[in-house]
Amino acid sequence: MSATPRPSPISETERRERLSTLRSRMGAAGVDAVLLGSTESLRYFTGLVWHQSERLVGALITQADLFYIVPGFERSRVDSLPKLDGAIVTWEEDENSAETVAALLAAKGRVALDDALPLFVYHALAKALSAERLVDGARLIRDIRLHKSAAEIGITQYAMN
């Protein structure tokens, strides 16, 4: 019996399509940005794989831009990892990462948060932006991730086999 060939990884084109879908749904949901943490959703939308820590590493997605938010000392490492193109915005140890995120956003507008973001990130953002501007992004993200592409089905089938 011959082994099943390993399927191709998710392509950059598919990840860009996912971002396009997210941006379209952001408008329909009345949000101006989505903040992803070091979660599976970060990998799903951008291809960047990073493990959760006590520092914010993630991505801010607006209608026009993709920003990677990273501590300054991790910039070169993040720069070298596979991911969609986007601006890498750093914050230093003596700075507040939530203030870095706030500086990238308009003075008004709502931000949908990845539901797997740590609570300390939420509290810092609530101070920097106000809690009224923060919304739960779980449904927005989940509804996109529930739809499986042929590539995802192929990867899942390969893993199951």
Short mmCIF file of N, CA and C in Angstrom, two decimals, residues 29-153:
data_model
loop_
_atom_site.label_atom_id
_atom_site.label_comp_id
_atom_site.label_asym_id
_atom_site.label_seq_id
_atom_site.Cartn_x
_atom_site.Cartn_y
_atom_site.Cartn_z
N ALA A 29 -20.04 43.89 10.76
CA ALA A 29 -20.20 43.81 12.22
C ALA A 29 -19.98 45.16 12.90
N GLY A 30 -19.60 46.16 12.13
CA GLY A 30 -19.39 47.48 12.71
C GLY A 30 -18.13 47.62 13.53
N VAL A 31 -17.10 46.86 13.16
CA VAL A 31 -15.82 47.00 13.85
C VAL A 31 -14.76 47.51 12.87
N ASP A 32 -13.82 48.26 13.40
CA ASP A 32 -12.79 48.88 12.57
C ASP A 32 -11.49 48.11 12.55
N ALA A 33 -11.31 47.23 13.52
CA ALA A 33 -10.06 46.46 13.60
C ALA A 33 -10.32 45.18 14.37
N VAL A 34 -9.43 44.21 14.16
CA VAL A 34 -9.43 42.97 14.92
C VAL A 34 -8.02 42.79 15.47
N LEU A 35 -7.94 42.48 16.76
CA LEU A 35 -6.65 42.20 17.38
C LEU A 35 -6.57 40.71 17.69
N LEU A 36 -5.57 40.07 17.08
CA LEU A 36 -5.31 38.66 17.33
C LEU A 36 -4.12 38.53 18.26
N GLY A 37 -4.18 37.60 19.17
CA GLY A 37 -3.05 37.33 20.05
C GLY A 37 -2.23 36.18 19.51
N SER A 38 -1.37 35.64 20.34
CA SER A 38 -0.55 34.48 19.97
C SER A 38 -1.42 33.23 20.08
N THR A 39 -2.32 33.09 19.13
CA THR A 39 -3.32 32.04 19.16
C THR A 39 -3.36 31.31 17.83
N GLU A 40 -4.17 30.29 17.76
CA GLU A 40 -4.34 29.59 16.48
C GLU A 40 -4.96 30.50 15.43
N SER A 41 -5.71 31.49 15.84
CA SER A 41 -6.28 32.43 14.87
C SER A 41 -5.18 33.27 14.22
N LEU A 42 -4.12 33.57 14.95
CA LEU A 42 -2.99 34.28 14.36
C LEU A 42 -2.38 33.45 13.24
N ARG A 43 -2.19 32.17 13.49
CA ARG A 43 -1.68 31.27 12.45
C ARG A 43 -2.67 31.17 11.30
N TYR A 44 -3.95 31.01 11.60
CA TYR A 44 -4.98 30.83 10.59
C TYR A 44 -5.01 32.00 9.60
N PHE A 45 -4.98 33.22 10.11
CA PHE A 45 -5.12 34.39 9.23
C PHE A 45 -3.79 34.86 8.64
N THR A 46 -2.69 34.73 9.38
CA THR A 46 -1.42 35.34 8.92
C THR A 46 -0.32 34.33 8.63
N GLY A 47 -0.42 33.13 9.18
CA GLY A 47 0.64 32.14 9.03
C GLY A 47 1.70 32.23 10.12
N LEU A 48 1.67 33.28 10.93
CA LEU A 48 2.66 33.44 11.99
C LEU A 48 2.33 32.51 13.16
N VAL A 49 3.32 31.72 13.55
CA VAL A 49 3.16 30.82 14.68
C VAL A 49 3.98 31.37 15.84
N TRP A 50 3.30 31.64 16.94
CA TRP A 50 3.97 32.19 18.13
C TRP A 50 3.24 31.65 19.35
N HIS A 51 3.97 31.33 20.37
CA HIS A 51 3.35 30.78 21.57
C HIS A 51 3.08 31.87 22.59
N GLN A 52 1.98 31.71 23.30
CA GLN A 52 1.54 32.66 24.31
C GLN A 52 2.63 32.88 25.37
N SER A 53 2.78 34.12 25.78
CA SER A 53 3.71 34.45 26.85
C SER A 53 3.15 35.63 27.64
N GLU A 54 3.96 36.19 28.51
CA GLU A 54 3.51 37.34 29.31
C GLU A 54 3.62 38.65 28.53
N ARG A 55 4.04 38.58 27.28
CA ARG A 55 4.15 39.78 26.45
C ARG A 55 3.23 39.63 25.23
N LEU A 56 2.65 40.74 24.82
CA LEU A 56 1.77 40.71 23.65
C LEU A 56 2.58 40.55 22.37
N VAL A 57 2.28 39.49 21.66
CA VAL A 57 2.72 39.29 20.28
C VAL A 57 1.46 38.93 19.53
N GLY A 58 1.18 39.66 18.48
CA GLY A 58 -0.05 39.39 17.75
C GLY A 58 -0.13 40.20 16.48
N ALA A 59 -1.34 40.34 15.99
CA ALA A 59 -1.57 41.09 14.76
C ALA A 59 -2.80 41.96 14.92
N LEU A 60 -2.70 43.17 14.42
CA LEU A 60 -3.83 44.09 14.36
C LEU A 60 -4.22 44.20 12.90
N ILE A 61 -5.46 43.86 12.61
CA ILE A 61 -5.96 43.88 11.23
C ILE A 61 -6.98 44.99 11.12
N THR A 62 -6.71 45.91 10.20
CA THR A 62 -7.66 46.98 9.91
C THR A 62 -8.15 46.77 8.48
N GLN A 63 -9.03 47.64 8.01
CA GLN A 63 -9.51 47.51 6.63
C GLN A 63 -8.37 47.64 5.62
N ALA A 64 -7.35 48.40 5.95
CA ALA A 64 -6.28 48.66 4.99
C ALA A 64 -4.95 48.00 5.33
N ASP A 65 -4.74 47.65 6.60
CA ASP A 65 -3.40 47.24 7.02
C ASP A 65 -3.38 45.97 7.86
N LEU A 66 -2.20 45.36 7.86
CA LEU A 66 -1.90 44.25 8.75
C LEU A 66 -0.63 44.65 9.49
N PHE A 67 -0.75 44.78 10.82
CA PHE A 67 0.38 45.13 11.67
C PHE A 67 0.67 43.96 12.60
N TYR A 68 1.94 43.60 12.69
CA TYR A 68 2.36 42.63 13.70
C TYR A 68 2.86 43.44 14.89
N ILE A 69 2.34 43.15 16.07
CA ILE A 69 2.70 43.86 17.30
C ILE A 69 3.64 42.95 18.08
N VAL A 70 4.89 43.38 18.26
CA VAL A 70 5.88 42.52 18.91
C VAL A 70 6.80 43.32 19.82
N PRO A 71 7.32 42.67 20.87
CA PRO A 71 8.34 43.33 21.68
C PRO A 71 9.58 43.60 20.82
N GLY A 72 10.25 44.71 21.08
CA GLY A 72 11.41 45.08 20.28
C GLY A 72 12.46 43.99 20.18
N PHE A 73 12.72 43.29 21.28
CA PHE A 73 13.77 42.28 21.28
C PHE A 73 13.39 41.03 20.47
N GLU A 74 12.12 40.89 20.08
CA GLU A 74 11.68 39.74 19.28
C GLU A 74 11.53 40.08 17.79
N ARG A 75 11.78 41.32 17.44
CA ARG A 75 11.55 41.75 16.05
C ARG A 75 12.29 40.88 15.03
N SER A 76 13.56 40.66 15.22
CA SER A 76 14.33 39.91 14.22
C SER A 76 13.82 38.47 14.10
N ARG A 77 13.41 37.91 15.20
CA ARG A 77 12.87 36.54 15.17
C ARG A 77 11.55 36.51 14.41
N VAL A 78 10.65 37.44 14.72
CA VAL A 78 9.36 37.49 14.02
C VAL A 78 9.58 37.78 12.54
N ASP A 79 10.52 38.66 12.25
CA ASP A 79 10.83 39.03 10.87
C ASP A 79 11.25 37.81 10.05
N SER A 80 11.92 36.85 10.69
CA SER A 80 12.45 35.70 9.98
C SER A 80 11.44 34.56 9.82
N LEU A 81 10.31 34.63 10.51
CA LEU A 81 9.33 33.54 10.46
C LEU A 81 8.38 33.68 9.27
N PRO A 82 7.88 32.55 8.77
CA PRO A 82 6.89 32.63 7.68
C PRO A 82 5.61 33.31 8.15
N LYS A 83 5.10 34.21 7.32
CA LYS A 83 3.87 34.95 7.62
C LYS A 83 3.52 35.79 6.42
N LEU A 84 2.30 36.29 6.39
CA LEU A 84 1.93 37.25 5.36
C LEU A 84 2.69 38.55 5.57
N ASP A 85 2.87 39.29 4.49
CA ASP A 85 3.52 40.59 4.60
C ASP A 85 2.67 41.53 5.43
N GLY A 86 3.33 42.26 6.28
CA GLY A 86 2.68 43.26 7.12
C GLY A 86 3.75 44.05 7.84
N ALA A 87 3.39 45.21 8.31
CA ALA A 87 4.35 46.04 9.04
C ALA A 87 4.57 45.45 10.43
N ILE A 88 5.82 45.40 10.85
CA ILE A 88 6.14 44.96 12.20
C ILE A 88 6.30 46.20 13.06
N VAL A 89 5.45 46.31 14.07
CA VAL A 89 5.46 47.46 14.97
C VAL A 89 5.93 46.94 16.33
N THR A 90 6.97 47.57 16.86
CA THR A 90 7.54 47.09 18.11
C THR A 90 7.21 48.01 19.28
N TRP A 91 7.27 47.43 20.43
CA TRP A 91 7.16 48.16 21.69
C TRP A 91 8.30 47.69 22.58
N GLU A 92 8.80 48.59 23.39
CA GLU A 92 9.94 48.29 24.25
C GLU A 92 9.47 47.91 25.65
N GLU A 93 10.37 47.31 26.40
CA GLU A 93 10.04 46.82 27.74
C GLU A 93 9.48 47.91 28.67
N ASP A 94 9.92 49.15 28.47
CA ASP A 94 9.42 50.23 29.34
C ASP A 94 8.17 50.89 28.77
N GLU A 95 7.61 50.32 27.71
CA GLU A 95 6.41 50.85 27.08
C GLU A 95 5.23 49.90 27.31
N ASN A 96 4.05 50.40 27.06
CA ASN A 96 2.83 49.63 27.21
C ASN A 96 2.39 49.16 25.82
N SER A 97 2.31 47.85 25.62
CA SER A 97 1.93 47.32 24.31
C SER A 97 0.53 47.78 23.89
N ALA A 98 -0.36 47.98 24.86
CA ALA A 98 -1.71 48.46 24.55
C ALA A 98 -1.66 49.88 23.98
N GLU A 99 -0.77 50.70 24.46
CA GLU A 99 -0.60 52.05 23.92
C GLU A 99 -0.09 51.97 22.48
N THR A 100 0.75 50.99 22.20
CA THR A 100 1.24 50.79 20.83
C THR A 100 0.08 50.45 19.91
N VAL A 101 -0.79 49.55 20.36
CA VAL A 101 -1.98 49.19 19.58
C VAL A 101 -2.87 50.43 19.40
N ALA A 102 -3.11 51.16 20.47
CA ALA A 102 -3.99 52.35 20.42
C ALA A 102 -3.46 53.38 19.42
N ALA A 103 -2.15 53.53 19.35
CA ALA A 103 -1.55 54.52 18.45
C ALA A 103 -1.79 54.17 16.98
N LEU A 104 -2.04 52.91 16.69
CA LEU A 104 -2.28 52.48 15.31
C LEU A 104 -3.74 52.65 14.88
N LEU A 105 -4.60 52.93 15.83
CA LEU A 105 -6.04 53.02 15.56
C LEU A 105 -6.50 54.46 15.49
N ALA A 106 -7.63 54.65 14.83
CA ALA A 106 -8.27 55.97 14.82
C ALA A 106 -8.74 56.30 16.22
N ALA A 107 -9.03 57.56 16.45
CA ALA A 107 -9.46 58.02 17.77
C ALA A 107 -10.79 57.40 18.19
N LYS A 108 -11.58 56.96 17.23
CA LYS A 108 -12.86 56.33 17.52
C LYS A 108 -12.92 55.00 16.78
N GLY A 109 -13.92 54.24 17.07
CA GLY A 109 -14.11 52.96 16.38
C GLY A 109 -13.95 51.80 17.34
N ARG A 110 -14.54 50.69 16.93
CA ARG A 110 -14.54 49.50 17.77
C ARG A 110 -13.48 48.51 17.32
N VAL A 111 -12.95 47.78 18.31
CA VAL A 111 -11.92 46.78 18.06
C VAL A 111 -12.43 45.43 18.55
N ALA A 112 -12.49 44.46 17.65
CA ALA A 112 -12.89 43.11 18.03
C ALA A 112 -11.65 42.36 18.51
N LEU A 113 -11.79 41.73 19.66
CA LEU A 113 -10.66 41.02 20.27
C LEU A 113 -10.78 39.52 20.08
N ASP A 114 -9.69 38.91 19.70
CA ASP A 114 -9.55 37.46 19.67
C ASP A 114 -9.94 36.95 21.06
N ASP A 115 -10.87 36.02 21.13
CA ASP A 115 -11.35 35.57 22.44
C ASP A 115 -10.32 34.78 23.22
N ALA A 116 -9.20 34.42 22.60
CA ALA A 116 -8.15 33.70 23.31
C ALA A 116 -7.05 34.62 23.82
N LEU A 117 -7.24 35.94 23.65
CA LEU A 117 -6.27 36.88 24.22
C LEU A 117 -6.28 36.76 25.74
N PRO A 118 -5.11 36.87 26.37
CA PRO A 118 -5.08 36.84 27.84
C PRO A 118 -5.79 38.05 28.45
N LEU A 119 -6.29 37.86 29.65
CA LEU A 119 -7.02 38.90 30.35
C LEU A 119 -6.18 40.16 30.57
N PHE A 120 -4.87 39.99 30.81
CA PHE A 120 -4.03 41.17 31.04
C PHE A 120 -3.99 42.07 29.80
N VAL A 121 -4.13 41.50 28.62
CA VAL A 121 -4.16 42.31 27.39
C VAL A 121 -5.47 43.11 27.35
N TYR A 122 -6.57 42.44 27.67
CA TYR A 122 -7.86 43.15 27.70
C TYR A 122 -7.81 44.34 28.66
N HIS A 123 -7.34 44.12 29.87
CA HIS A 123 -7.31 45.20 30.86
C HIS A 123 -6.45 46.37 30.38
N ALA A 124 -5.31 46.08 29.80
CA ALA A 124 -4.44 47.14 29.30
C ALA A 124 -5.11 47.90 28.16
N LEU A 125 -5.78 47.18 27.27
CA LEU A 125 -6.49 47.83 26.16
C LEU A 125 -7.66 48.67 26.66
N ALA A 126 -8.37 48.17 27.66
CA ALA A 126 -9.50 48.92 28.23
C ALA A 126 -9.03 50.25 28.79
N LYS A 127 -7.83 50.27 29.38
CA LYS A 127 -7.27 51.53 29.88
C LYS A 127 -6.83 52.44 28.73
N ALA A 128 -6.21 51.86 27.73
CA ALA A 128 -5.66 52.65 26.62
C ALA A 128 -6.73 53.15 25.66
N LEU A 129 -7.78 52.37 25.45
CA LEU A 129 -8.80 52.71 24.45
C LEU A 129 -10.17 53.01 25.05
N SER A 130 -10.48 52.46 26.17
CA SER A 130 -11.75 52.44 26.88
C SER A 130 -12.47 51.13 26.55
N ALA A 131 -13.07 50.57 27.57
CA ALA A 131 -13.75 49.28 27.43
C ALA A 131 -14.89 49.35 26.41
N GLU A 132 -15.52 50.52 26.25
CA GLU A 132 -16.63 50.67 25.31
C GLU A 132 -16.22 50.42 23.86
N ARG A 133 -14.95 50.59 23.55
CA ARG A 133 -14.48 50.38 22.18
C ARG A 133 -14.12 48.92 21.90
N LEU A 134 -14.07 48.10 22.94
CA LEU A 134 -13.65 46.70 22.79
C LEU A 134 -14.86 45.80 22.70
N VAL A 135 -14.84 44.90 21.71
CA VAL A 135 -15.93 43.95 21.54
C VAL A 135 -15.36 42.54 21.40
N ASP A 136 -16.18 41.57 21.75
CA ASP A 136 -15.79 40.17 21.64
C ASP A 136 -15.74 39.78 20.16
N GLY A 137 -14.59 39.33 19.71
CA GLY A 137 -14.43 38.95 18.31
C GLY A 137 -14.62 37.46 18.05
N ALA A 138 -15.04 36.72 19.07
CA ALA A 138 -15.14 35.26 18.95
C ALA A 138 -16.03 34.84 17.78
N ARG A 139 -17.21 35.41 17.71
CA ARG A 139 -18.16 35.00 16.67
C ARG A 139 -17.64 35.37 15.28
N LEU A 140 -17.10 36.56 15.15
CA LEU A 140 -16.56 37.03 13.88
C LEU A 140 -15.47 36.07 13.37
N ILE A 141 -14.56 35.72 14.25
CA ILE A 141 -13.44 34.84 13.89
C ILE A 141 -13.94 33.41 13.68
N ARG A 142 -14.74 32.92 14.61
CA ARG A 142 -15.21 31.53 14.56
C ARG A 142 -16.00 31.25 13.29
N ASP A 143 -16.88 32.16 12.90
CA ASP A 143 -17.71 31.93 11.73
C ASP A 143 -16.87 31.78 10.46
N ILE A 144 -15.75 32.47 10.39
CA ILE A 144 -14.85 32.32 9.24
C ILE A 144 -14.11 30.99 9.34
N ARG A 145 -13.61 30.68 10.52
CA ARG A 145 -12.81 29.47 10.71
C ARG A 145 -13.63 28.19 10.57
N LEU A 146 -14.94 28.26 10.76
CA LEU A 146 -15.78 27.07 10.62
C LEU A 146 -15.85 26.57 9.18
N HIS A 147 -15.75 27.48 8.23
CA HIS A 147 -15.79 27.11 6.81
C HIS A 147 -14.42 26.53 6.43
N LYS A 148 -14.40 25.29 5.97
CA LYS A 148 -13.14 24.63 5.63
C LYS A 148 -12.93 24.62 4.12
N SER A 149 -11.73 25.04 3.73
CA SER A 149 -11.36 25.02 2.31
C SER A 149 -10.95 23.61 1.92
N ALA A 150 -10.79 23.38 0.63
CA ALA A 150 -10.33 22.07 0.15
C ALA A 150 -8.95 21.77 0.72
N ALA A 151 -8.09 22.78 0.84
CA ALA A 151 -6.75 22.57 1.39
C ALA A 151 -6.83 22.14 2.86
N GLU A 152 -7.69 22.78 3.63
CA GLU A 152 -7.85 22.41 5.05
C GLU A 152 -8.40 20.99 5.18
N ILE A 153 -9.36 20.65 4.36
CA ILE A 153 -9.93 19.30 4.40
C ILE A 153 -8.86 18.28 4.04
#
